[in-house]
Structure formats: C-alpha cells, structure tokens
C-alpha cells in the first residue's frame, strides 16, 4: 500500500485506548478560540474513555511570552479541565529534537540550505499553502560556492498525501507543489514546529489529535515526517477556528481578548455551541460540576461544522 493510502486508512479508525492532547503555544493568554480547541479535544477524549494530556508548545522561544504558560494553566484549572500526567514543555525537550534531526541527517532525508527568504522570493516561486513561498529546491543537490548552511530541510516527493479528517473529510495535498522541501531546523537555531510536534506526539503516545483547522494544511507534512521516522500516524480531527468580523482567526496578533475564567459554565457552553451542540440554559448557567458530566455525555464530533472558520457574533 502506498504511503498516501496508509495515512488515509489509519486516520479513519478511532484508536483504543484513546490518547489525546491539548497543546497551546504560550504567546499570550488563552482566548475564546483556544478555549474552543481545548473543549473539543477534552470532550472527544473523555467521551471516548480516553486520556487527555497537556503540552505547552514553547519550542519557538522568540514568540514565547514570559508568564503566559502559567496563566494558561491557571485558566484551564479555573474552568475545571483535568489532564492526565505531568504537563510537558517543549523547551525542555530540545535534545530529543536534535537526536531525531541527526537520525534524518544520517539517513540522507534532510539537507543543509543556505537560502534566505529574499533569495527564495527572487526565484518567484508560487505561494505555498500556508501563505509562505514554495521552496524551489535551490540547495537540494548541495550548497553552492561553499556557502554556509542556514537551515536544514526535509526532502518531499512529488506525490499526494491523503487522509480522512474526522471533521473536514478527505484531505489531499501534493507536498512538492504545496510547500516544497520544508524546514526542520531554522536559520535562528530554533527547531521547527513540524519536527517538534511529530516527535512529541509519538513520544507521548498520542494517537488522536483534535485541534484547530488552521493546522490542517500542516498535517500532510507531519504525516510525511512520521513516515520518514517510522512513527505511527494519529487520527486527526480539525475543528473550525473562531474568526473576528473581518474573517481573521482569533489570535494575539488580532488582539483577541483573554477568556475570563470566572465566566465558568457560560464560557464553556459558548464554546460547545460554537462546535454545533445545543446546551440547555440550566447547564450553561449552572456550576462546573454539572457542566462537565453533561457535556461529556452529549458530545458528538459529528455535530461539529465542517468549516474552516466561523464568526460567532
């Protein structure tokens, strides 16, 4: 069976025992869009009798805001989320990412790249699926003129990765045309998200990923990297993201306000309604101890809208 068909088939089956996670980046406080992802991933895990782990994705240190991780943890605790095991911090796992990068180097799967963004743009490549530029493969056959490496890139084939998303349906992406060879170690010495998330999901035994649809276009890259490292592919469910009135994803960059943890069940009910569920008034206005058992029993991922973004106004 081809790699594309293997990835698609594995994504259709819900694993048992289920092991999921929530992995926020500490670039600011938890906002409503992040709360939606937390609620969806938590309920899907608990409704399927599974575990729910918590990981702080602070591998990108320049974007990490001091104190944000602690604030996120306090907010989740205030809403009554209960995670399994200790919280994992990516910033404490750099040796693991280094070891996997070396493994790929020894296998010839990655290569050094000397290209700057300006040089890539000068080649006039097409726009990549993630908003960047498709890498034109300039350094794929070796560095030119004795230039020094700025980054390390993973080779991708001219083939289609396909998988069945539990919310968005069938997804297909030709890696070569959509992104090109992509970076695993950046020019600033930071490990790329794509490498860290694949390594961490495997190390934590994550077999069911529920997250925002803003990461849907990254998933084929992660599946390809999983295959290169001989790692299992989890099931995927990508929830619609919360947008503002301009259609922009709620984020620190769009001045998304922090969610008020004192709002309790009302805020959680709003997140669940966003995910296509009807919540009775007595539940949304009641105590947290009543909300969670009801929500776990009521959860159905089939009710989640198969859309990229929704403005809840």
PDB file of C-alpha atoms in Angstrom:
ATOM      1  CA  UNK A   1       0.000   0.000   0.000  1.00  0.00           C
ATOM      2  CA  UNK A   2       1.325   3.475  -0.896  1.00  0.00           C
ATOM      3  CA  UNK A   3       2.268   5.944   1.887  1.00  0.00           C
ATOM      4  CA  UNK A   4      -0.694   8.129   0.939  1.00  0.00           C
ATOM      5  CA  UNK A   5      -3.159   5.246   1.258  1.00  0.00           C
ATOM      6  CA  UNK A   6      -1.624   4.090   4.536  1.00  0.00           C
ATOM      7  CA  UNK A   7      -2.015   7.582   6.011  1.00  0.00           C
ATOM      8  CA  UNK A   8      -5.610   7.868   4.812  1.00  0.00           C
ATOM      9  CA  UNK A   9      -6.610   4.443   6.140  1.00  0.00           C
ATOM     10  CA  UNK A  10      -5.021   4.941   9.562  1.00  0.00           C
ATOM     11  CA  UNK A  11      -6.785   8.287  10.002  1.00  0.00           C
ATOM     12  CA  UNK A  12     -10.268   6.778   9.604  1.00  0.00           C
ATOM     13  CA  UNK A  13     -10.081   4.447  12.611  1.00  0.00           C
ATOM     14  CA  UNK A  14     -10.573   5.770  16.120  1.00  0.00           C
ATOM     15  CA  UNK A  15      -7.869   4.218  18.316  1.00  0.00           C
ATOM     16  CA  UNK A  16      -8.409   2.312  21.542  1.00  0.00           C
ATOM     17  CA  UNK A  17      -7.294   3.133  24.100  1.00  0.00           C
ATOM     18  CA  UNK A  18      -7.711   6.753  23.059  1.00  0.00           C
ATOM     19  CA  UNK A  19      -4.875   9.138  23.987  1.00  0.00           C
ATOM     20  CA  UNK A  20      -5.370  12.794  23.068  1.00  0.00           C
ATOM     21  CA  UNK A  21      -3.863  16.144  23.986  1.00  0.00           C
ATOM     22  CA  UNK A  22      -4.200  19.907  24.061  1.00  0.00           C
ATOM     23  CA  UNK A  23      -1.064  21.816  23.074  1.00  0.00           C
ATOM     24  CA  UNK A  24      -1.332  25.602  23.359  1.00  0.00           C
ATOM     25  CA  UNK A  25       1.527  27.952  22.476  1.00  0.00           C
ATOM     26  CA  UNK A  26       2.317  30.445  25.275  1.00  0.00           C
ATOM     27  CA  UNK A  27       2.343  33.521  23.067  1.00  0.00           C
ATOM     28  CA  UNK A  28      -0.355  35.158  25.168  1.00  0.00           C
ATOM     29  CA  UNK A  29      -3.331  34.329  27.407  1.00  0.00           C
ATOM     30  CA  UNK A  30      -5.966  31.768  26.484  1.00  0.00           C
ATOM     31  CA  UNK A  31      -8.624  33.373  24.264  1.00  0.00           C
ATOM     32  CA  UNK A  32     -12.010  32.066  23.131  1.00  0.00           C
ATOM     33  CA  UNK A  33     -10.586  30.344  20.054  1.00  0.00           C
ATOM     34  CA  UNK A  34      -8.123  28.412  22.211  1.00  0.00           C
ATOM     35  CA  UNK A  35     -10.923  27.553  24.641  1.00  0.00           C
ATOM     36  CA  UNK A  36     -12.906  26.039  21.752  1.00  0.00           C
ATOM     37  CA  UNK A  37      -9.953  23.796  20.856  1.00  0.00           C
ATOM     38  CA  UNK A  38      -9.489  22.817  24.499  1.00  0.00           C
ATOM     39  CA  UNK A  39     -13.172  21.957  24.941  1.00  0.00           C
ATOM     40  CA  UNK A  40     -13.335  19.956  21.707  1.00  0.00           C
ATOM     41  CA  UNK A  41     -10.187  17.942  22.383  1.00  0.00           C
ATOM     42  CA  UNK A  42     -11.114  17.340  26.032  1.00  0.00           C
ATOM     43  CA  UNK A  43     -14.660  16.187  25.345  1.00  0.00           C
ATOM     44  CA  UNK A  44     -13.618  13.945  22.464  1.00  0.00           C
ATOM     45  CA  UNK A  45     -11.068  12.238  24.703  1.00  0.00           C
ATOM     46  CA  UNK A  46     -13.355  11.821  27.711  1.00  0.00           C
ATOM     47  CA  UNK A  47     -16.401  10.787  25.655  1.00  0.00           C
ATOM     48  CA  UNK A  48     -14.289   8.005  24.142  1.00  0.00           C
ATOM     49  CA  UNK A  49     -12.983   6.876  27.533  1.00  0.00           C
ATOM     50  CA  UNK A  50      -9.539   8.247  26.748  1.00  0.00           C
ATOM     51  CA  UNK A  51      -6.734  10.213  28.328  1.00  0.00           C
ATOM     52  CA  UNK A  52      -6.163  13.937  27.757  1.00  0.00           C
ATOM     53  CA  UNK A  53      -2.610  15.234  28.060  1.00  0.00           C
ATOM     54  CA  UNK A  54      -1.437  18.820  28.238  1.00  0.00           C
ATOM     55  CA  UNK A  55       1.624  20.094  26.375  1.00  0.00           C
ATOM     56  CA  UNK A  56       2.978  23.651  26.290  1.00  0.00           C
ATOM     57  CA  UNK A  57       4.391  24.221  22.801  1.00  0.00           C
ATOM     58  CA  UNK A  58       7.090  26.753  23.637  1.00  0.00           C
ATOM     59  CA  UNK A  59       9.700  25.489  21.166  1.00  0.00           C
ATOM     60  CA  UNK A  60       9.571  28.862  19.363  1.00  0.00           C
ATOM     61  CA  UNK A  61      11.281  30.874  22.087  1.00  0.00           C
ATOM     62  CA  UNK A  62      11.235  34.278  20.294  1.00  0.00           C
ATOM     63  CA  UNK A  63       7.412  34.137  20.278  1.00  0.00           C
ATOM     64  CA  UNK A  64       7.034  32.877  23.846  1.00  0.00           C
ATOM     65  CA  UNK A  65       5.641  35.443  26.292  1.00  0.00           C
ATOM     66  CA  UNK A  66       7.014  35.209  29.845  1.00  0.00           C
ATOM     67  CA  UNK A  67       4.334  34.118  32.282  1.00  0.00           C
ATOM     68  CA  UNK A  68       1.885  33.056  29.550  1.00  0.00           C
ATOM     69  CA  UNK A  69       2.260  29.311  30.209  1.00  0.00           C
ATOM     70  CA  UNK A  70       1.417  29.712  33.903  1.00  0.00           C
ATOM     71  CA  UNK A  71      -1.563  31.888  33.039  1.00  0.00           C
ATOM     72  CA  UNK A  72      -2.842  29.275  30.570  1.00  0.00           C
ATOM     73  CA  UNK A  73      -2.570  26.543  33.203  1.00  0.00           C
ATOM     74  CA  UNK A  74      -4.425  28.659  35.778  1.00  0.00           C
ATOM     75  CA  UNK A  75      -7.169  29.382  33.242  1.00  0.00           C
ATOM     76  CA  UNK A  76      -7.626  25.701  32.376  1.00  0.00           C
ATOM     77  CA  UNK A  77      -7.739  24.784  36.067  1.00  0.00           C
ATOM     78  CA  UNK A  78     -10.268  27.537  36.678  1.00  0.00           C
ATOM     79  CA  UNK A  79     -12.567  26.025  34.063  1.00  0.00           C
ATOM     80  CA  UNK A  80     -12.296  22.575  35.614  1.00  0.00           C
ATOM     81  CA  UNK A  81     -10.164  20.849  32.988  1.00  0.00           C
ATOM     82  CA  UNK A  82      -8.381  17.818  34.452  1.00  0.00           C
ATOM     83  CA  UNK A  83      -5.414  16.486  32.499  1.00  0.00           C
ATOM     84  CA  UNK A  84      -3.592  13.190  32.814  1.00  0.00           C
ATOM     85  CA  UNK A  85       0.046  13.105  33.888  1.00  0.00           C
ATOM     86  CA  UNK A  86       2.512  15.966  34.088  1.00  0.00           C
ATOM     87  CA  UNK A  87       2.489  18.973  31.793  1.00  0.00           C
ATOM     88  CA  UNK A  88       5.144  18.656  29.068  1.00  0.00           C
ATOM     89  CA  UNK A  89       7.160  21.711  27.957  1.00  0.00           C
ATOM     90  CA  UNK A  90       8.795  21.584  24.530  1.00  0.00           C
ATOM     91  CA  UNK A  91      11.587  23.930  25.646  1.00  0.00           C
ATOM     92  CA  UNK A  92      12.826  21.122  27.907  1.00  0.00           C
ATOM     93  CA  UNK A  93      12.996  18.584  25.063  1.00  0.00           C
ATOM     94  CA  UNK A  94      15.498  20.117  22.627  1.00  0.00           C
ATOM     95  CA  UNK A  95      17.890  17.169  22.973  1.00  0.00           C
ATOM     96  CA  UNK A  96      15.167  14.846  21.707  1.00  0.00           C
ATOM     97  CA  UNK A  97      14.532  17.012  18.639  1.00  0.00           C
ATOM     98  CA  UNK A  98      18.266  17.163  17.977  1.00  0.00           C
ATOM     99  CA  UNK A  99      18.543  13.370  18.128  1.00  0.00           C
ATOM    100  CA  UNK A 100      15.748  12.905  15.582  1.00  0.00           C
ATOM    101  CA  UNK A 101      17.258  15.528  13.275  1.00  0.00           C
ATOM    102  CA  UNK A 102      20.623  13.741  13.407  1.00  0.00           C
ATOM    103  CA  UNK A 103      18.842  10.495  12.584  1.00  0.00           C
ATOM    104  CA  UNK A 104      17.348  12.105   9.487  1.00  0.00           C
ATOM    105  CA  UNK A 105      20.739  13.568   8.545  1.00  0.00           C
ATOM    106  CA  UNK A 106      22.380  10.157   8.746  1.00  0.00           C
ATOM    107  CA  UNK A 107      19.606   8.677   6.609  1.00  0.00           C
ATOM    108  CA  UNK A 108      20.012  11.399   3.986  1.00  0.00           C
ATOM    109  CA  UNK A 109      16.420  12.578   4.434  1.00  0.00           C
ATOM    110  CA  UNK A 110      17.392  16.192   5.175  1.00  0.00           C
ATOM    111  CA  UNK A 111      19.923  18.586   3.675  1.00  0.00           C
ATOM    112  CA  UNK A 112      21.529  21.931   4.575  1.00  0.00           C
ATOM    113  CA  UNK A 113      20.069  25.056   2.990  1.00  0.00           C
ATOM    114  CA  UNK A 114      21.814  28.426   2.600  1.00  0.00           C
ATOM    115  CA  UNK A 115      18.857  30.316   1.102  1.00  0.00           C
ATOM    116  CA  UNK A 116      17.497  33.454   2.723  1.00  0.00           C
ATOM    117  CA  UNK A 117      13.857  34.457   2.346  1.00  0.00           C
ATOM    118  CA  UNK A 118      14.925  37.210  -0.030  1.00  0.00           C
ATOM    119  CA  UNK A 119      16.770  34.723  -2.246  1.00  0.00           C
ATOM    120  CA  UNK A 120      13.804  32.359  -2.283  1.00  0.00           C
ATOM    121  CA  UNK A 121      11.459  35.209  -3.219  1.00  0.00           C
ATOM    122  CA  UNK A 122      13.830  36.234  -6.035  1.00  0.00           C
ATOM    123  CA  UNK A 123      13.126  32.873  -7.709  1.00  0.00           C
ATOM    124  CA  UNK A 124       9.447  33.902  -7.976  1.00  0.00           C
ATOM    125  CA  UNK A 125       8.084  30.592  -6.655  1.00  0.00           C
ATOM    126  CA  UNK A 126       4.325  30.110  -6.254  1.00  0.00           C
ATOM    127  CA  UNK A 127       2.563  30.862  -2.988  1.00  0.00           C
ATOM    128  CA  UNK A 128       2.638  27.943  -0.534  1.00  0.00           C
ATOM    129  CA  UNK A 129      -0.474  26.515   1.075  1.00  0.00           C
ATOM    130  CA  UNK A 130       0.495  28.082   4.419  1.00  0.00           C
ATOM    131  CA  UNK A 131       0.926  31.577   2.990  1.00  0.00           C
ATOM    132  CA  UNK A 132       4.702  31.403   2.510  1.00  0.00           C
ATOM    133  CA  UNK A 133       6.523  30.526  -0.688  1.00  0.00           C
ATOM    134  CA  UNK A 134       7.072  27.068  -2.168  1.00  0.00           C
ATOM    135  CA  UNK A 135      10.750  26.254  -1.761  1.00  0.00           C
ATOM    136  CA  UNK A 136      12.278  25.948  -5.265  1.00  0.00           C
ATOM    137  CA  UNK A 137      14.834  23.296  -4.267  1.00  0.00           C
ATOM    138  CA  UNK A 138      17.898  25.510  -4.782  1.00  0.00           C
ATOM    139  CA  UNK A 139      20.100  23.662  -2.261  1.00  0.00           C
ATOM    140  CA  UNK A 140      18.649  20.188  -2.715  1.00  0.00           C
ATOM    141  CA  UNK A 141      21.711  18.921  -4.596  1.00  0.00           C
ATOM    142  CA  UNK A 142      24.294  20.654  -2.409  1.00  0.00           C
ATOM    143  CA  UNK A 143      25.363  24.101  -1.258  1.00  0.00           C
ATOM    144  CA  UNK A 144      26.708  26.334  -3.974  1.00  0.00           C
ATOM    145  CA  UNK A 145      30.026  28.154  -3.826  1.00  0.00           C
ATOM    146  CA  UNK A 146      30.965  26.924  -0.385  1.00  0.00           C
ATOM    147  CA  UNK A 147      28.110  28.793   1.275  1.00  0.00           C
ATOM    148  CA  UNK A 148      27.289  28.004   4.900  1.00  0.00           C
ATOM    149  CA  UNK A 149      24.071  26.271   5.915  1.00  0.00           C
ATOM    150  CA  UNK A 150      21.356  28.469   7.402  1.00  0.00           C
ATOM    151  CA  UNK A 151      18.728  25.766   7.929  1.00  0.00           C
ATOM    152  CA  UNK A 152      18.011  22.079   7.414  1.00  0.00           C
ATOM    153  CA  UNK A 153      15.188  20.982   5.110  1.00  0.00           C
ATOM    154  CA  UNK A 154      13.322  17.684   4.730  1.00  0.00           C
ATOM    155  CA  UNK A 155      13.043  16.361   1.191  1.00  0.00           C
ATOM    156  CA  UNK A 156       9.486  15.882  -0.047  1.00  0.00           C
ATOM    157  CA  UNK A 157       8.304  13.874  -3.043  1.00  0.00           C
ATOM    158  CA  UNK A 158       6.124  14.843  -5.953  1.00  0.00           C
ATOM    159  CA  UNK A 159       3.301  12.748  -4.560  1.00  0.00           C
ATOM    160  CA  UNK A 160      -0.015  13.248  -2.804  1.00  0.00           C
ATOM    161  CA  UNK A 161      -0.572  12.679   0.892  1.00  0.00           C
ATOM    162  CA  UNK A 162      -4.219  11.885   1.615  1.00  0.00           C
ATOM    163  CA  UNK A 163      -6.007  11.289   4.880  1.00  0.00           C
ATOM    164  CA  UNK A 164      -9.538  11.212   6.250  1.00  0.00           C
ATOM    165  CA  UNK A 165     -10.165  14.008   8.750  1.00  0.00           C
ATOM    166  CA  UNK A 166     -12.939  13.245  11.239  1.00  0.00           C
ATOM    167  CA  UNK A 167     -14.440  16.721  10.801  1.00  0.00           C
ATOM    168  CA  UNK A 168     -13.238  18.140   7.489  1.00  0.00           C
ATOM    169  CA  UNK A 169     -13.454  14.924   5.447  1.00  0.00           C
ATOM    170  CA  UNK A 170     -10.935  13.744   2.877  1.00  0.00           C
ATOM    171  CA  UNK A 171      -7.829  15.906   2.570  1.00  0.00           C
ATOM    172  CA  UNK A 172      -5.257  15.646  -0.233  1.00  0.00           C
ATOM    173  CA  UNK A 173      -2.039  17.591  -0.661  1.00  0.00           C
ATOM    174  CA  UNK A 174       0.894  17.305  -3.045  1.00  0.00           C
ATOM    175  CA  UNK A 175       3.786  18.264  -0.799  1.00  0.00           C
ATOM    176  CA  UNK A 176       6.151  19.259  -3.586  1.00  0.00           C
ATOM    177  CA  UNK A 177       3.647  21.651  -5.131  1.00  0.00           C
ATOM    178  CA  UNK A 178       2.049  22.863  -1.905  1.00  0.00           C
ATOM    179  CA  UNK A 179       5.155  23.676   0.179  1.00  0.00           C
ATOM    180  CA  UNK A 180       8.307  22.102  -1.247  1.00  0.00           C
ATOM    181  CA  UNK A 181      11.116  20.804   0.948  1.00  0.00           C
ATOM    182  CA  UNK A 182      10.341  22.259   4.386  1.00  0.00           C
ATOM    183  CA  UNK A 183      12.477  23.439   7.291  1.00  0.00           C
ATOM    184  CA  UNK A 184      13.107  21.331  10.397  1.00  0.00           C
ATOM    185  CA  UNK A 185      15.881  23.482  11.896  1.00  0.00           C
ATOM    186  CA  UNK A 186      15.561  27.209  11.305  1.00  0.00           C
ATOM    187  CA  UNK A 187      18.272  29.729  10.499  1.00  0.00           C
ATOM    188  CA  UNK A 188      17.941  31.194  14.014  1.00  0.00           C
ATOM    189  CA  UNK A 189      18.700  27.805  15.584  1.00  0.00           C
ATOM    190  CA  UNK A 190      15.096  27.113  16.616  1.00  0.00           C
ATOM    191  CA  UNK A 191      13.589  23.710  15.877  1.00  0.00           C
ATOM    192  CA  UNK A 192      10.564  23.967  13.627  1.00  0.00           C
ATOM    193  CA  UNK A 193       7.074  23.227  14.892  1.00  0.00           C
ATOM    194  CA  UNK A 194       6.656  20.425  12.347  1.00  0.00           C
ATOM    195  CA  UNK A 195       9.532  18.430  13.858  1.00  0.00           C
ATOM    196  CA  UNK A 196       8.679  19.132  17.498  1.00  0.00           C
ATOM    197  CA  UNK A 197       5.002  18.214  17.212  1.00  0.00           C
ATOM    198  CA  UNK A 198       5.698  14.929  15.408  1.00  0.00           C
ATOM    199  CA  UNK A 199       8.390  13.879  17.867  1.00  0.00           C
ATOM    200  CA  UNK A 200       6.313  14.838  20.911  1.00  0.00           C
ATOM    201  CA  UNK A 201       3.092  13.185  19.743  1.00  0.00           C
ATOM    202  CA  UNK A 202       4.995   9.936  19.190  1.00  0.00           C
ATOM    203  CA  UNK A 203       6.894  10.162  22.489  1.00  0.00           C
ATOM    204  CA  UNK A 204       3.670  10.795  24.419  1.00  0.00           C
ATOM    205  CA  UNK A 205       1.796   8.031  22.639  1.00  0.00           C
ATOM    206  CA  UNK A 206      -0.761  10.452  21.186  1.00  0.00           C
ATOM    207  CA  UNK A 207      -2.994   8.556  18.778  1.00  0.00           C
ATOM    208  CA  UNK A 208      -5.893  11.018  18.383  1.00  0.00           C
ATOM    209  CA  UNK A 209      -5.314  14.683  17.560  1.00  0.00           C
ATOM    210  CA  UNK A 210      -8.166  17.183  17.854  1.00  0.00           C
ATOM    211  CA  UNK A 211      -7.091  20.758  17.083  1.00  0.00           C
ATOM    212  CA  UNK A 212      -7.932  23.875  15.080  1.00  0.00           C
ATOM    213  CA  UNK A 213      -8.317  23.792  11.320  1.00  0.00           C
ATOM    214  CA  UNK A 214      -5.555  26.392  10.994  1.00  0.00           C
ATOM    215  CA  UNK A 215      -3.192  23.410  11.335  1.00  0.00           C
ATOM    216  CA  UNK A 216      -4.959  21.284   8.713  1.00  0.00           C
ATOM    217  CA  UNK A 217      -2.579  22.314   5.917  1.00  0.00           C
ATOM    218  CA  UNK A 218       0.412  21.317   8.094  1.00  0.00           C
ATOM    219  CA  UNK A 219      -0.877  17.806   8.638  1.00  0.00           C
ATOM    220  CA  UNK A 220       0.385  16.267   5.348  1.00  0.00           C
ATOM    221  CA  UNK A 221       3.885  17.487   6.206  1.00  0.00           C
ATOM    222  CA  UNK A 222       3.600  15.886   9.617  1.00  0.00           C
ATOM    223  CA  UNK A 223       2.375  12.616   8.123  1.00  0.00           C
ATOM    224  CA  UNK A 224       5.327  12.586   5.703  1.00  0.00           C
ATOM    225  CA  UNK A 225       7.737  13.208   8.570  1.00  0.00           C
ATOM    226  CA  UNK A 226       6.085  10.458  10.632  1.00  0.00           C
ATOM    227  CA  UNK A 227       6.689   8.073   7.759  1.00  0.00           C
ATOM    228  CA  UNK A 228      10.335   9.121   7.457  1.00  0.00           C
ATOM    229  CA  UNK A 229      10.834   8.453  11.182  1.00  0.00           C
ATOM    230  CA  UNK A 230       8.822   5.197  11.106  1.00  0.00           C
ATOM    231  CA  UNK A 231       6.250   6.616  13.542  1.00  0.00           C
ATOM    232  CA  UNK A 232       2.541   5.864  13.711  1.00  0.00           C
ATOM    233  CA  UNK A 233       0.073   8.383  12.301  1.00  0.00           C
ATOM    234  CA  UNK A 234      -2.669   9.511  14.723  1.00  0.00           C
ATOM    235  CA  UNK A 235      -6.265  10.111  13.722  1.00  0.00           C
ATOM    236  CA  UNK A 236      -6.980  13.772  13.039  1.00  0.00           C
ATOM    237  CA  UNK A 237      -9.997  15.980  13.660  1.00  0.00           C
ATOM    238  CA  UNK A 238      -9.647  19.654  12.754  1.00  0.00           C
ATOM    239  CA  UNK A 239     -12.200  21.944  14.374  1.00  0.00           C
ATOM    240  CA  UNK A 240     -13.324  25.211  12.757  1.00  0.00           C
ATOM    241  CA  UNK A 241     -11.465  28.214  14.138  1.00  0.00           C
ATOM    242  CA  UNK A 242     -13.090  31.263  15.671  1.00  0.00           C
ATOM    243  CA  UNK A 243     -12.775  34.358  13.490  1.00  0.00           C
ATOM    244  CA  UNK A 244     -13.422  38.042  14.027  1.00  0.00           C
ATOM    245  CA  UNK A 245     -15.801  40.107  11.906  1.00  0.00           C
ATOM    246  CA  UNK A 246     -13.048  40.546   9.297  1.00  0.00           C
ATOM    247  CA  UNK A 247     -12.674  36.787   8.877  1.00  0.00           C
ATOM    248  CA  UNK A 248      -9.321  36.713  10.690  1.00  0.00           C
ATOM    249  CA  UNK A 249      -8.534  33.905  13.104  1.00  0.00           C
ATOM    250  CA  UNK A 250      -8.678  34.999  16.738  1.00  0.00           C
ATOM    251  CA  UNK A 251      -5.086  35.303  17.900  1.00  0.00           C
ATOM    252  CA  UNK A 252      -2.737  37.529  19.834  1.00  0.00           C
ATOM    253  CA  UNK A 253      -1.875  39.251  16.545  1.00  0.00           C
ATOM    254  CA  UNK A 254      -5.554  40.183  16.039  1.00  0.00           C
ATOM    255  CA  UNK A 255      -5.926  41.475  19.621  1.00  0.00           C
ATOM    256  CA  UNK A 256      -8.061  38.567  20.805  1.00  0.00           C
ATOM    257  CA  UNK A 257      -9.120  39.252  24.409  1.00  0.00           C
ATOM    258  CA  UNK A 258      -8.257  36.793  27.146  1.00  0.00           C
ATOM    259  CA  UNK A 259     -11.075  34.490  28.166  1.00  0.00           C
ATOM    260  CA  UNK A 260     -12.467  35.195  31.638  1.00  0.00           C
ATOM    261  CA  UNK A 261     -12.133  32.023  33.696  1.00  0.00           C
ATOM    262  CA  UNK A 262     -14.646  33.360  36.206  1.00  0.00           C
ATOM    263  CA  UNK A 263     -17.291  33.002  33.464  1.00  0.00           C
ATOM    264  CA  UNK A 264     -17.362  29.267  34.253  1.00  0.00           C
ATOM    265  CA  UNK A 265     -20.031  27.172  32.554  1.00  0.00           C
ATOM    266  CA  UNK A 266     -21.299  30.084  30.457  1.00  0.00           C
ATOM    267  CA  UNK A 267     -17.989  30.374  28.571  1.00  0.00           C
ATOM    268  CA  UNK A 268     -17.676  26.607  28.184  1.00  0.00           C
ATOM    269  CA  UNK A 269     -21.254  26.400  26.897  1.00  0.00           C
ATOM    270  CA  UNK A 270     -20.487  29.121  24.347  1.00  0.00           C
ATOM    271  CA  UNK A 271     -17.529  27.062  23.111  1.00  0.00           C
ATOM    272  CA  UNK A 272     -19.682  23.942  22.874  1.00  0.00           C
ATOM    273  CA  UNK A 273     -22.405  25.802  20.983  1.00  0.00           C
ATOM    274  CA  UNK A 274     -19.733  27.032  18.562  1.00  0.00           C
ATOM    275  CA  UNK A 275     -18.946  23.347  17.968  1.00  0.00           C
ATOM    276  CA  UNK A 276     -22.536  22.633  16.923  1.00  0.00           C
ATOM    277  CA  UNK A 277     -24.061  21.466  20.209  1.00  0.00           C
ATOM    278  CA  UNK A 278     -27.224  22.746  21.873  1.00  0.00           C
ATOM    279  CA  UNK A 279     -26.674  23.469  25.561  1.00  0.00           C
ATOM    280  CA  UNK A 280     -29.669  23.810  27.920  1.00  0.00           C
ATOM    281  CA  UNK A 281     -29.905  27.035  29.892  1.00  0.00           C
ATOM    282  CA  UNK A 282     -29.714  25.226  33.226  1.00  0.00           C
ATOM    283  CA  UNK A 283     -26.383  23.716  32.170  1.00  0.00           C
ATOM    284  CA  UNK A 284     -24.833  26.917  30.820  1.00  0.00           C
ATOM    285  CA  UNK A 285     -25.830  28.847  33.942  1.00  0.00           C
ATOM    286  CA  UNK A 286     -25.080  26.050  36.399  1.00  0.00           C
ATOM    287  CA  UNK A 287     -21.917  25.044  38.246  1.00  0.00           C
ATOM    288  CA  UNK A 288     -18.905  23.465  36.557  1.00  0.00           C
ATOM    289  CA  UNK A 289     -19.510  20.193  38.414  1.00  0.00           C
ATOM    290  CA  UNK A 290     -22.750  19.828  36.426  1.00  0.00           C
ATOM    291  CA  UNK A 291     -21.441  21.093  33.097  1.00  0.00           C
ATOM    292  CA  UNK A 292     -18.679  18.560  32.505  1.00  0.00           C
ATOM    293  CA  UNK A 293     -20.627  15.294  33.054  1.00  0.00           C
ATOM    294  CA  UNK A 294     -23.452  16.606  30.876  1.00  0.00           C
ATOM    295  CA  UNK A 295     -21.098  17.789  28.128  1.00  0.00           C
ATOM    296  CA  UNK A 296     -19.141  14.514  28.033  1.00  0.00           C
ATOM    297  CA  UNK A 297     -22.381  12.553  27.653  1.00  0.00           C
ATOM    298  CA  UNK A 298     -23.704  14.957  24.991  1.00  0.00           C
ATOM    299  CA  UNK A 299     -20.532  15.205  22.901  1.00  0.00           C
ATOM    300  CA  UNK A 300     -20.681  14.088  19.268  1.00  0.00           C
ATOM    301  CA  UNK A 301     -17.976  15.074  16.821  1.00  0.00           C
ATOM    302  CA  UNK A 302     -20.472  14.514  14.003  1.00  0.00           C
ATOM    303  CA  UNK A 303     -22.219  17.733  15.125  1.00  0.00           C
ATOM    304  CA  UNK A 304     -19.105  19.852  14.597  1.00  0.00           C
ATOM    305  CA  UNK A 305     -19.452  22.008  11.450  1.00  0.00           C
ATOM    306  CA  UNK A 306     -17.084  21.004   8.653  1.00  0.00           C
ATOM    307  CA  UNK A 307     -15.998  24.584   8.079  1.00  0.00           C
ATOM    308  CA  UNK A 308     -12.677  26.397   8.201  1.00  0.00           C
ATOM    309  CA  UNK A 309     -13.765  29.373  10.261  1.00  0.00           C
ATOM    310  CA  UNK A 310     -16.863  30.764  11.958  1.00  0.00           C
ATOM    311  CA  UNK A 311     -17.605  34.243  13.272  1.00  0.00           C
ATOM    312  CA  UNK A 312     -19.673  33.708  16.427  1.00  0.00           C
ATOM    313  CA  UNK A 313     -21.159  37.209  16.501  1.00  0.00           C
TER     314      UNK A 313
END
